[in-house]
mmCIF file of C-alpha atoms in Angstrom:
data_model
loop_
_atom_site.group_PDB
_atom_site.id
_atom_site.type_symbol
_atom_site.label_atom_id
_atom_site.label_comp_id
_atom_site.label_asym_id
_atom_site.label_seq_id
_atom_site.Cartn_x
_atom_site.Cartn_y
_atom_site.Cartn_z
ATOM 1 C CA MET A 1 -65.541 35.744 1.303
ATOM 2 C CA LYS A 2 -64.373 32.662 3.224
ATOM 3 C CA THR A 3 -60.967 34.085 4.074
ATOM 4 C CA GLY A 4 -62.439 37.302 5.198
ATOM 5 C CA LYS A 5 -64.769 35.553 7.555
ATOM 6 C CA ARG A 6 -61.946 33.326 9.074
ATOM 7 C CA TYR A 7 -59.715 36.381 9.506
ATOM 8 C CA ALA A 8 -62.566 38.278 11.156
ATOM 9 C CA GLU A 9 -62.882 35.452 13.756
ATOM 10 C CA LEU A 10 -59.139 35.528 14.365
ATOM 11 C CA VAL A 11 -59.146 39.305 14.913
ATOM 12 C CA LYS A 12 -61.605 38.824 17.763
ATOM 13 C CA LEU A 13 -58.912 36.938 19.718
ATOM 14 C CA VAL A 14 -56.510 39.834 19.621
ATOM 15 C CA ASP A 15 -56.897 43.153 21.521
ATOM 16 C CA ARG A 16 -55.176 45.699 19.322
ATOM 17 C CA SER A 17 -54.787 48.166 22.141
ATOM 18 C CA THR A 18 -52.938 45.679 24.310
ATOM 19 C CA LEU A 19 -49.156 45.315 24.458
ATOM 20 C CA TYR A 20 -48.917 41.635 25.228
ATOM 21 C CA ASP A 21 -46.343 39.912 27.458
ATOM 22 C CA PRO A 22 -43.976 37.843 25.183
ATOM 23 C CA THR A 23 -45.287 34.524 26.698
ATOM 24 C CA GLU A 24 -48.933 35.664 26.082
ATOM 25 C CA ALA A 25 -48.147 36.840 22.593
ATOM 26 C CA ALA A 26 -46.616 33.444 21.666
ATOM 27 C CA LYS A 27 -49.582 31.596 22.891
ATOM 28 C CA LEU A 28 -51.965 33.932 21.032
ATOM 29 C CA VAL A 29 -49.991 33.657 17.769
ATOM 30 C CA VAL A 30 -50.282 29.802 17.936
ATOM 31 C CA GLU A 31 -54.072 30.254 18.535
ATOM 32 C CA THR A 32 -54.444 32.428 15.403
ATOM 33 C CA GLY A 33 -52.465 29.972 13.123
ATOM 34 C CA LYS A 34 -55.592 28.218 11.898
ATOM 35 C CA ALA A 35 -54.778 27.943 8.165
ATOM 36 C CA LYS A 36 -54.774 24.632 6.388
ATOM 37 C CA PHE A 37 -50.959 24.632 6.205
ATOM 38 C CA ASP A 38 -48.308 25.075 8.802
ATOM 39 C CA GLU A 39 -48.136 28.858 8.855
ATOM 40 C CA THR A 40 -44.722 30.665 9.384
ATOM 41 C CA VAL A 41 -44.597 33.050 12.382
ATOM 42 C CA GLU A 42 -42.932 36.419 11.671
ATOM 43 C CA LEU A 43 -41.498 39.112 13.908
ATOM 44 C CA HIS A 44 -41.775 42.679 12.815
ATOM 45 C CA VAL A 45 -39.742 45.324 14.668
ATOM 46 C CA LYS A 46 -39.943 49.050 13.943
ATOM 47 C CA LEU A 47 -36.769 50.895 15.107
ATOM 48 C CA GLY A 48 -36.203 54.522 15.747
ATOM 49 C CA VAL A 49 -33.245 54.896 13.422
ATOM 50 C CA ASP A 50 -32.890 56.289 9.911
ATOM 51 C CA SER A 51 -31.726 53.577 7.533
ATOM 52 C CA ARG A 52 -30.620 56.282 5.009
ATOM 53 C CA HIS A 53 -27.576 57.034 7.271
ATOM 54 C CA ALA A 54 -24.742 54.526 7.161
ATOM 55 C CA ASP A 55 -23.962 55.029 10.892
ATOM 56 C CA GLN A 56 -27.620 54.007 11.729
ATOM 57 C CA GLN A 57 -27.825 50.715 9.828
ATOM 58 C CA VAL A 58 -28.881 47.708 11.916
ATOM 59 C CA ARG A 59 -27.890 44.380 10.408
ATOM 60 C CA GLY A 60 -26.569 41.081 11.608
ATOM 61 C CA ALA A 61 -27.259 37.408 11.965
ATOM 62 C CA VAL A 62 -28.258 35.101 14.804
ATOM 63 C CA VAL A 63 -28.841 31.340 15.088
ATOM 64 C CA LEU A 64 -32.395 30.751 16.321
ATOM 65 C CA PRO A 65 -32.402 28.010 19.161
ATOM 66 C CA HIS A 66 -35.135 26.156 17.329
ATOM 67 C CA GLY A 67 -34.463 27.111 13.767
ATOM 68 C CA THR A 68 -37.053 28.476 11.353
ATOM 69 C CA GLY A 69 -38.715 25.223 10.414
ATOM 70 C CA ARG A 70 -37.322 25.536 6.907
ATOM 71 C CA THR A 71 -34.015 24.044 5.697
ATOM 72 C CA LYS A 72 -32.141 26.495 3.622
ATOM 73 C CA THR A 73 -30.288 25.598 0.472
ATOM 74 C CA VAL A 74 -26.607 26.885 0.470
ATOM 75 C CA LEU A 75 -24.252 27.927 -2.296
ATOM 76 C CA VAL A 76 -20.609 28.302 -1.337
ATOM 77 C CA LEU A 77 -18.240 30.172 -3.535
ATOM 78 C CA ALA A 78 -14.764 28.895 -2.764
ATOM 79 C CA LYS A 79 -11.752 27.199 -4.342
ATOM 80 C CA GLY A 80 -9.460 24.241 -3.604
ATOM 81 C CA PRO A 81 -9.500 22.855 -0.058
ATOM 82 C CA LYS A 82 -12.234 25.338 0.984
ATOM 83 C CA ALA A 83 -14.456 24.043 -1.751
ATOM 84 C CA ASP A 84 -13.942 20.469 -0.484
ATOM 85 C CA GLU A 85 -14.621 21.670 3.131
ATOM 86 C CA ALA A 86 -17.939 23.168 1.946
ATOM 87 C CA LYS A 87 -19.075 19.910 0.296
ATOM 88 C CA ALA A 88 -18.188 17.941 3.356
ATOM 89 C CA ALA A 89 -20.192 20.412 5.514
ATOM 90 C CA GLY A 90 -23.392 19.733 3.461
ATOM 91 C CA ALA A 91 -23.615 22.765 1.051
ATOM 92 C CA GLU A 92 -25.884 21.913 -1.872
ATOM 93 C CA PHE A 93 -23.923 23.862 -4.361
ATOM 94 C CA VAL A 94 -20.179 24.617 -4.432
ATOM 95 C CA GLY A 95 -18.102 26.335 -7.074
ATOM 96 C CA ASP A 96 -16.318 29.527 -7.940
ATOM 97 C CA ASP A 97 -16.235 31.272 -11.359
ATOM 98 C CA ASP A 98 -18.651 28.709 -12.798
ATOM 99 C CA MET A 99 -21.329 29.468 -10.277
ATOM 100 C CA ILE A 100 -20.892 33.205 -10.673
ATOM 101 C CA ALA A 101 -21.291 32.886 -14.477
ATOM 102 C CA LYS A 102 -24.445 30.679 -13.935
ATOM 103 C CA ILE A 103 -26.087 33.309 -11.859
ATOM 104 C CA GLU A 104 -24.989 36.107 -14.305
ATOM 105 C CA LYS A 105 -25.914 34.329 -17.562
ATOM 106 C CA GLU A 106 -28.798 32.002 -16.556
ATOM 107 C CA ASN A 107 -30.411 34.158 -13.843
ATOM 108 C CA TRP A 108 -30.024 31.067 -11.594
ATOM 109 C CA PHE A 109 -31.285 31.456 -8.033
ATOM 110 C CA ASP A 110 -31.991 27.866 -6.739
ATOM 111 C CA PHE A 111 -30.388 28.688 -3.326
ATOM 112 C CA ASP A 112 -31.371 30.694 -0.180
ATOM 113 C CA VAL A 113 -27.876 31.754 1.035
ATOM 114 C CA ILE A 114 -24.491 32.497 -0.530
ATOM 115 C CA ILE A 115 -21.344 31.920 1.606
ATOM 116 C CA ALA A 116 -18.151 33.099 0.100
ATOM 117 C CA THR A 117 -14.377 33.087 0.976
ATOM 118 C CA PRO A 118 -12.947 36.655 0.969
ATOM 119 C CA ASP A 119 -10.888 35.968 -2.195
ATOM 120 C CA MET A 120 -14.259 35.510 -4.124
ATOM 121 C CA MET A 121 -15.770 38.740 -3.187
ATOM 122 C CA GLY A 122 -13.948 40.806 -5.937
ATOM 123 C CA LYS A 123 -15.531 38.745 -8.663
ATOM 124 C CA LEU A 124 -18.917 38.621 -6.901
ATOM 125 C CA GLY A 125 -19.049 42.408 -6.757
ATOM 126 C CA LYS A 126 -20.255 42.750 -10.295
ATOM 127 C CA LEU A 127 -23.495 40.826 -9.317
ATOM 128 C CA GLY A 128 -24.235 43.375 -6.523
ATOM 129 C CA LYS A 129 -27.200 44.899 -8.429
ATOM 130 C CA VAL A 130 -28.722 41.551 -8.812
ATOM 131 C CA LEU A 131 -27.890 39.983 -5.502
ATOM 132 C CA GLY A 132 -28.296 43.093 -3.281
ATOM 133 C CA PRO A 133 -32.005 43.671 -3.677
ATOM 134 C CA LYS A 134 -32.693 39.979 -3.049
ATOM 135 C CA GLY A 135 -30.683 40.114 0.202
ATOM 136 C CA LEU A 136 -28.287 37.448 -1.214
ATOM 137 C CA MET A 137 -24.952 39.341 -1.227
ATOM 138 C CA PRO A 138 -22.539 37.830 1.213
ATOM 139 C CA ASN A 139 -21.620 40.155 4.144
ATOM 140 C CA PRO A 140 -18.987 39.847 6.849
ATOM 141 C CA LYS A 141 -21.395 41.067 9.478
ATOM 142 C CA ALA A 142 -23.764 38.256 8.716
ATOM 143 C CA GLY A 143 -20.934 35.731 8.852
ATOM 144 C CA THR A 144 -21.415 34.858 5.172
ATOM 145 C CA VAL A 145 -17.899 36.068 4.055
ATOM 146 C CA THR A 146 -15.581 33.832 5.872
ATOM 147 C CA MET A 147 -12.663 31.412 5.587
ATOM 148 C CA ASP A 148 -14.431 29.126 8.181
ATOM 149 C CA VAL A 149 -16.960 27.733 5.637
ATOM 150 C CA THR A 150 -17.754 24.693 7.713
ATOM 151 C CA LYS A 151 -18.941 26.793 10.649
ATOM 152 C CA ALA A 152 -20.801 29.070 8.276
ATOM 153 C CA VAL A 153 -22.640 26.151 6.554
ATOM 154 C CA ASN A 154 -23.417 24.516 9.840
ATOM 155 C CA GLU A 155 -24.908 27.655 11.298
ATOM 156 C CA VAL A 156 -27.202 28.245 8.293
ATOM 157 C CA LYS A 157 -28.417 24.642 8.514
ATOM 158 C CA ALA A 158 -28.925 25.012 12.225
ATOM 159 C CA GLY A 159 -31.344 27.955 11.755
ATOM 160 C CA LYS A 160 -29.248 31.045 11.335
ATOM 161 C CA ILE A 161 -31.143 33.964 10.006
ATOM 162 C CA GLU A 162 -30.033 37.396 8.878
ATOM 163 C CA TYR A 163 -31.812 40.509 10.112
ATOM 164 C CA ARG A 164 -31.617 43.921 8.391
ATOM 165 C CA LEU A 165 -33.545 47.186 8.221
ATOM 166 C CA ASP A 166 -35.813 47.844 5.166
ATOM 167 C CA LYS A 167 -36.455 51.341 3.779
ATOM 168 C CA SER A 168 -39.232 51.888 6.342
ATOM 169 C CA ASN A 169 -36.836 51.144 9.229
ATOM 170 C CA ILE A 170 -38.563 47.859 9.978
ATOM 171 C CA ILE A 171 -37.017 44.458 10.433
ATOM 172 C CA HIS A 172 -39.093 41.390 9.266
ATOM 173 C CA CYS A 173 -37.839 37.962 10.183
ATOM 174 C CA PRO A 174 -39.364 34.419 10.446
ATOM 175 C CA VAL A 175 -39.191 32.990 13.937
ATOM 176 C CA GLY A 176 -40.620 29.568 13.452
ATOM 177 C CA LYS A 177 -43.764 27.657 12.450
ATOM 178 C CA VAL A 178 -47.147 27.390 14.269
ATOM 179 C CA SER A 179 -46.411 23.735 14.797
ATOM 180 C CA PHE A 180 -43.472 24.667 17.066
ATOM 181 C CA GLY A 181 -45.719 25.633 19.824
ATOM 182 C CA ALA A 182 -45.728 28.749 22.001
ATOM 183 C CA GLU A 183 -42.607 27.948 24.069
ATOM 184 C CA LYS A 184 -40.267 27.549 21.168
ATOM 185 C CA ILE A 185 -41.571 30.555 19.369
ATOM 186 C CA GLU A 186 -41.061 32.659 22.481
ATOM 187 C CA GLU A 187 -37.458 31.459 22.712
ATOM 188 C CA ASN A 188 -36.806 32.273 19.107
ATOM 189 C CA VAL A 189 -38.252 35.741 19.451
ATOM 190 C CA LYS A 190 -36.319 36.405 22.662
ATOM 191 C CA THR A 191 -33.037 35.346 20.865
ATOM 192 C CA LEU A 192 -33.692 37.561 17.842
ATOM 193 C CA MET A 193 -34.889 40.609 19.960
ATOM 194 C CA GLU A 194 -31.833 40.359 22.220
ATOM 195 C CA ALA A 195 -29.561 40.424 19.024
ATOM 196 C CA ILE A 196 -31.437 43.480 17.585
ATOM 197 C CA ILE A 197 -31.091 45.338 20.915
ATOM 198 C CA LYS A 198 -27.392 44.475 21.169
ATOM 199 C CA ALA A 199 -26.953 45.851 17.531
ATOM 200 C CA LYS A 200 -28.238 49.273 18.453
ATOM 201 C CA PRO A 201 -26.037 51.829 16.650
ATOM 202 C CA ALA A 202 -24.165 54.422 18.657
ATOM 203 C CA ALA A 203 -25.725 57.128 16.451
ATOM 204 C CA ALA A 204 -29.315 56.096 17.322
ATOM 205 C CA LYS A 205 -31.102 58.702 19.364
ATOM 206 C CA GLY A 206 -34.323 58.560 21.383
ATOM 207 C CA GLN A 207 -36.501 55.453 21.629
ATOM 208 C CA TYR A 208 -34.763 52.533 19.781
ATOM 209 C CA ILE A 209 -37.568 49.962 19.625
ATOM 210 C CA LYS A 210 -40.638 51.829 18.398
ATOM 211 C CA SER A 211 -42.894 48.763 18.166
ATOM 212 C CA CYS A 212 -42.698 45.041 18.064
ATOM 213 C CA SER A 213 -45.288 42.539 16.841
ATOM 214 C CA ILE A 214 -45.719 38.921 15.765
ATOM 215 C CA ALA A 215 -48.120 37.330 13.316
ATOM 216 C CA THR A 216 -48.687 34.181 11.399
ATOM 217 C CA THR A 217 -48.746 34.180 7.566
ATOM 218 C CA MET A 218 -52.468 34.554 7.367
ATOM 219 C CA GLY A 219 -53.280 35.971 10.947
ATOM 220 C CA PRO A 220 -53.566 39.364 12.597
ATOM 221 C CA GLY A 221 -50.606 41.156 14.135
ATOM 222 C CA ILE A 222 -50.176 40.855 17.871
ATOM 223 C CA LYS A 223 -48.361 43.753 19.627
ATOM 224 C CA VAL A 224 -45.523 42.618 21.956
ATOM 225 C CA ASN A 225 -44.217 44.565 24.961
ATOM 226 C CA SER A 226 -40.646 45.015 23.867
ATOM 227 C CA THR A 227 -39.430 46.330 27.323
ATOM 228 C CA LYS A 228 -39.623 42.697 28.377
ATOM 229 C CA PHE A 229 -36.516 41.975 26.269
ATOM 230 C CA ALA A 230 -34.329 44.820 27.485
#
């Protein structure tokens, strides 16, 4: 199979037993991004916490200095002047009860992020089972429940990403495109890693960063020496 052969060639470039310095890892991830499209580069971080416990959750948001290479579509749930503010800031969709009803009745999801003013959260709560699993429920920690809708929209447009643990205690996040080049990818990775380290819960015991790797959409994983970010 053609893909198998290509992947096998890329695997030869990566030493699985090596923990690469962040600079080397960024260079290598660009070298392995050989698909016919501009591959996304993802960071995968396994943490020494237990996501089943509320006091060991790791979640937050950070603006990547070079963005993700993808413009996000924003839905703002707000009323009156705050709705006008959201439109002026460049949100693609703005509304209140009408937008909530559209999601509920039409199963509408033509957006990447929801930003809501606090007064809208009571009504949005009934959609928790639909929005939660998709990672779309607004959250104060992520800065998506706020009265400052202008700042929130601007940050999302500038490359703000949300990071959160999955059930395997791993954080997966996009950190750019292969076309960014090694330097910009490294700076994005460093910014995200510093945010994750800063978000360490007080209840976390033992080794916090268990492993850290970066990979392109179609490429092999490259292990990164996480002690370089501490």
